[in-house]
Amino acid sequence: MKLSFLMWLASFLPQSQADSLCLATTVYLEARDQSELGQRAVAEVALRRQQDGRWGDSVCEVVTAPKQFAPSLVNPNLRLGSIEAWQEAIDVAFQAQENWQLPAADRKEIVPGASHFAALGIAQPAWRSYPAVATIGDHTFFRVDRLSR
C-alpha cells in the first residue's frame, strides 16, 4: 500500500474515519520502529494540535500541513512495508482518539502539553530550546507555546 493511496482514500471518507486513517498513517511513518508508548505520544501530539486549531481543524489537516509531520515530508510513493506495524499503528490511533474524546481531566496523557517532537539525532529544529516534556525512544517531545506554526 502506498502513502499516496492512503491520503487519496482519506479524501473520500467521512471526516471521523479520514482522521483515524491520517492519524494511523502518521503513527506508522513517524514511529513504527518505536515502542507503543512512543507511538501513543506521537498520536497525542497530533491530536493536541488538532484541538489547538492553529494547524488545522481536522487531524488530516494537521498531519498534512507542510513540513509538520511525515505525511507531508516523505515520498508519496513510499510503500508501507510491514503489515504488523501498520496494524499496530491503527490500534494506537483508535486508542488515542478514544482517549482524546474523554474530558481533559480524565485523559491519560503521555506527553502533557507537548505540541512538537523531533528525533534530535536526525533533525535540530529551531524550537528545540523550548521545554522538553519527555524523551521516548528516539523522539524528544517539547512544549512550544509561542510559535504560531
C-alpha positions as a LaTeX table, in Angstrom:
\begin{tabular}{lrrr}
\hline
Residue & $x$ (\AA) & $y$ (\AA) & $z$ (\AA) \\
\hline
Met1 & 0.00 & 0.00 & 0.00 \\
Lys2 & 1.37 & 3.42 & $-0.97$ \\
Leu3 & 1.19 & 6.60 & 1.08 \\
Ser4 & $-0.45$ & 8.37 & $-1.87$ \\
Phe5 & $-3.26$ & 5.79 & $-1.88$ \\
Leu6 & $-3.90$ & 6.25 & 1.84 \\
Met7 & $-4.07$ & 10.03 & 1.53 \\
Trp8 & $-6.32$ & 9.73 & $-1.54$ \\
Leu9 & $-8.60$ & 7.34 & 0.35 \\
Ala10 & $-8.78$ & 9.73 & 3.31 \\
Ser11 & $-10.07$ & 12.45 & 0.99 \\
Phe12 & $-13.22$ & 10.39 & 0.27 \\
Leu13 & $-14.03$ & 9.10 & 3.75 \\
Pro14 & $-16.29$ & 10.78 & 6.30 \\
Gln15 & $-14.10$ & 13.10 & 8.39 \\
Ser16 & $-14.01$ & 10.94 & 11.52 \\
Gln17 & $-12.84$ & 7.91 & 9.51 \\
Ala18 & $-10.41$ & 10.03 & 7.49 \\
Asp19 & $-8.92$ & 11.39 & 10.71 \\
Ser20 & $-8.40$ & 7.85 & 12.01 \\
Leu21 & $-6.65$ & 6.89 & 8.77 \\
Cys22 & $-4.49$ & 10.03 & 8.77 \\
Leu23 & $-3.53$ & 9.51 & 12.42 \\
Ala24 & $-2.66$ & 5.84 & 11.86 \\
Thr25 & $-0.59$ & 6.79 & 8.81 \\
Thr26 & 1.28 & 9.41 & 10.84 \\
Val27 & 1.95 & 6.99 & 13.70 \\
Tyr28 & 3.25 & 4.43 & 11.21 \\
Leu29 & 5.50 & 6.87 & 9.35 \\
Glu30 & 6.83 & 8.68 & 12.42 \\
Ala31 & 7.08 & 5.90 & 14.99 \\
Arg32 & 6.64 & 2.39 & 13.57 \\
Asp33 & 10.03 & 1.43 & 14.99 \\
Gln34 & 9.26 & 2.90 & 18.43 \\
Ser35 & 7.55 & 1.39 & 21.47 \\
Glu36 & 3.78 & 1.54 & 21.83 \\
Leu37 & 4.30 & 4.35 & 24.35 \\
Gly38 & 6.31 & 6.31 & 21.79 \\
Gln39 & 3.64 & 5.74 & 19.16 \\
Arg40 & 0.93 & 6.91 & 21.55 \\
Ala41 & 2.95 & 10.05 & 22.29 \\
Val42 & 3.20 & 10.87 & 18.56 \\
Ala43 & $-0.57$ & 10.42 & 18.20 \\
Glu44 & $-1.14$ & 12.63 & 21.23 \\
Val45 & 0.86 & 15.49 & 19.71 \\
Ala46 & $-1.21$ & 15.34 & 16.51 \\
Leu47 & $-4.47$ & 15.28 & 18.48 \\
Arg48 & $-3.34$ & 18.15 & 20.71 \\
Arg49 & $-2.51$ & 20.23 & 17.63 \\
Gln50 & $-5.92$ & 19.50 & 16.13 \\
Gln51 & $-7.60$ & 20.56 & 19.36 \\
Asp52 & $-5.49$ & 23.74 & 19.43 \\
Gly53 & $-6.70$ & 24.68 & 15.96 \\
Arg54 & $-3.59$ & 26.54 & 14.78 \\
Trp55 & $-2.51$ & 23.70 & 12.50 \\
Gly56 & $-5.90$ & 22.73 & 11.10 \\
Asp57 & $-9.44$ & 21.82 & 12.01 \\
Ser58 & $-9.08$ & 18.09 & 11.38 \\
Val59 & $-6.38$ & 15.54 & 12.13 \\
Cys60 & $-5.84$ & 15.16 & 8.38 \\
Glu61 & $-5.23$ & 18.91 & 8.01 \\
Val62 & $-2.83$ & 18.86 & 10.95 \\
Val63 & $-0.70$ & 15.94 & 9.77 \\
Thr64 & $-0.58$ & 17.07 & 6.14 \\
Ala65 & 0.28 & 20.70 & 6.92 \\
Pro66 & 3.53 & 21.50 & 5.10 \\
Lys67 & 6.66 & 20.27 & 6.89 \\
Gln68 & 4.87 & 19.34 & 10.12 \\
Phe69 & 4.53 & 15.54 & 10.07 \\
Ala70 & 5.83 & 12.72 & 7.90 \\
Pro71 & 2.80 & 12.54 & 5.55 \\
Ser72 & 3.86 & 15.92 & 4.13 \\
Leu73 & 7.58 & 15.10 & 4.13 \\
Val74 & 8.07 & 11.61 & 2.73 \\
Asn75 & 7.80 & 10.45 & $-0.86$ \\
Pro76 & 4.12 & 9.77 & $-1.67$ \\
Asn77 & 5.22 & 6.61 & $-3.48$ \\
Leu78 & 6.52 & 5.15 & $-0.22$ \\
Arg79 & 5.07 & 1.70 & 0.38 \\
Leu80 & 4.09 & 0.57 & 3.83 \\
Gly81 & 6.48 & $-2.28$ & 4.40 \\
Ser82 & 5.15 & $-4.03$ & 7.49 \\
Ile83 & 1.55 & $-5.16$ & 7.87 \\
Glu84 & 2.18 & $-5.84$ & 11.57 \\
Ala85 & 3.48 & $-2.30$ & 12.15 \\
Trp86 & 0.52 & $-0.89$ & 10.17 \\
Gln87 & $-1.97$ & $-2.84$ & 12.31 \\
Glu88 & $-0.25$ & $-1.61$ & 15.47 \\
Ala89 & $-0.42$ & 1.99 & 14.18 \\
Ile90 & $-4.15$ & 1.57 & 13.51 \\
Asp91 & $-4.71$ & 0.21 & 17.02 \\
Val92 & $-2.70$ & 3.04 & 18.58 \\
Ala93 & $-4.58$ & 5.66 & 16.54 \\
Phe94 & $-8.00$ & 4.32 & 17.58 \\
Gln95 & $-6.98$ & 4.11 & 21.24 \\
Ala96 & $-5.52$ & 7.62 & 21.15 \\
Gln97 & $-8.69$ & 9.03 & 19.62 \\
Glu98 & $-10.87$ & 7.29 & 22.21 \\
Asn99 & $-8.67$ & 8.67 & 24.98 \\
Trp100 & $-8.72$ & 12.18 & 23.48 \\
Gln101 & $-12.52$ & 12.21 & 23.38 \\
Leu102 & $-12.62$ & 11.95 & 27.17 \\
Pro103 & $-12.90$ & 15.11 & 29.27 \\
Ala104 & $-9.43$ & 16.63 & 29.64 \\
Ala105 & $-9.26$ & 15.74 & 33.34 \\
Asp106 & $-9.88$ & 12.06 & 32.55 \\
Arg107 & $-7.38$ & 11.64 & 29.71 \\
Lys108 & $-4.23$ & 9.59 & 30.16 \\
Glu109 & $-1.60$ & 11.90 & 28.70 \\
Ile110 & 1.79 & 10.54 & 27.76 \\
Val111 & 3.48 & 13.88 & 26.99 \\
Pro112 & 1.40 & 16.57 & 28.76 \\
Gly113 & 1.40 & 19.84 & 26.87 \\
Ala114 & 3.74 & 18.65 & 24.11 \\
Ser115 & 2.99 & 20.23 & 20.75 \\
His116 & 6.17 & 19.22 & 18.92 \\
Phe117 & 8.57 & 16.31 & 18.75 \\
Ala118 & 11.79 & 15.54 & 16.95 \\
Ala119 & 14.34 & 12.81 & 16.55 \\
Leu120 & 17.25 & 15.00 & 17.62 \\
Gly121 & 19.74 & 12.55 & 16.15 \\
Ile122 & 18.28 & 13.40 & 12.73 \\
Ala123 & 16.94 & 16.96 & 12.99 \\
Gln124 & 17.82 & 20.04 & 15.03 \\
Pro125 & 14.68 & 22.22 & 14.85 \\
Ala126 & 14.81 & 25.85 & 15.92 \\
Trp127 & 12.28 & 25.21 & 18.69 \\
Arg128 & 14.41 & 22.53 & 20.42 \\
Ser129 & 15.33 & 25.11 & 23.08 \\
Tyr130 & 11.75 & 25.05 & 24.41 \\
Pro131 & 10.98 & 22.86 & 27.43 \\
Ala132 & 11.33 & 19.14 & 26.78 \\
Val133 & 8.41 & 17.20 & 28.22 \\
Ala134 & 9.84 & 13.72 & 27.70 \\
Thr135 & 12.16 & 11.60 & 25.62 \\
Ile136 & 10.66 & 8.31 & 24.49 \\
Gly137 & 12.77 & 6.15 & 22.25 \\
Asp138 & 14.30 & 8.29 & 19.51 \\
His139 & 11.87 & 11.20 & 19.96 \\
Thr140 & 12.06 & 14.16 & 22.30 \\
Phe141 & 8.73 & 15.91 & 22.93 \\
Phe142 & 8.54 & 19.66 & 23.51 \\
Arg143 & 6.03 & 22.18 & 24.79 \\
Val144 & 6.25 & 25.05 & 22.31 \\
Asp145 & 3.73 & 27.67 & 23.37 \\
Arg146 & 4.61 & 30.78 & 21.43 \\
Leu147 & 5.03 & 29.65 & 17.84 \\
Ser148 & 2.04 & 30.05 & 15.58 \\
Arg149 & 3.27 & 27.11 & 13.50 \\
\hline
\end{tabular}
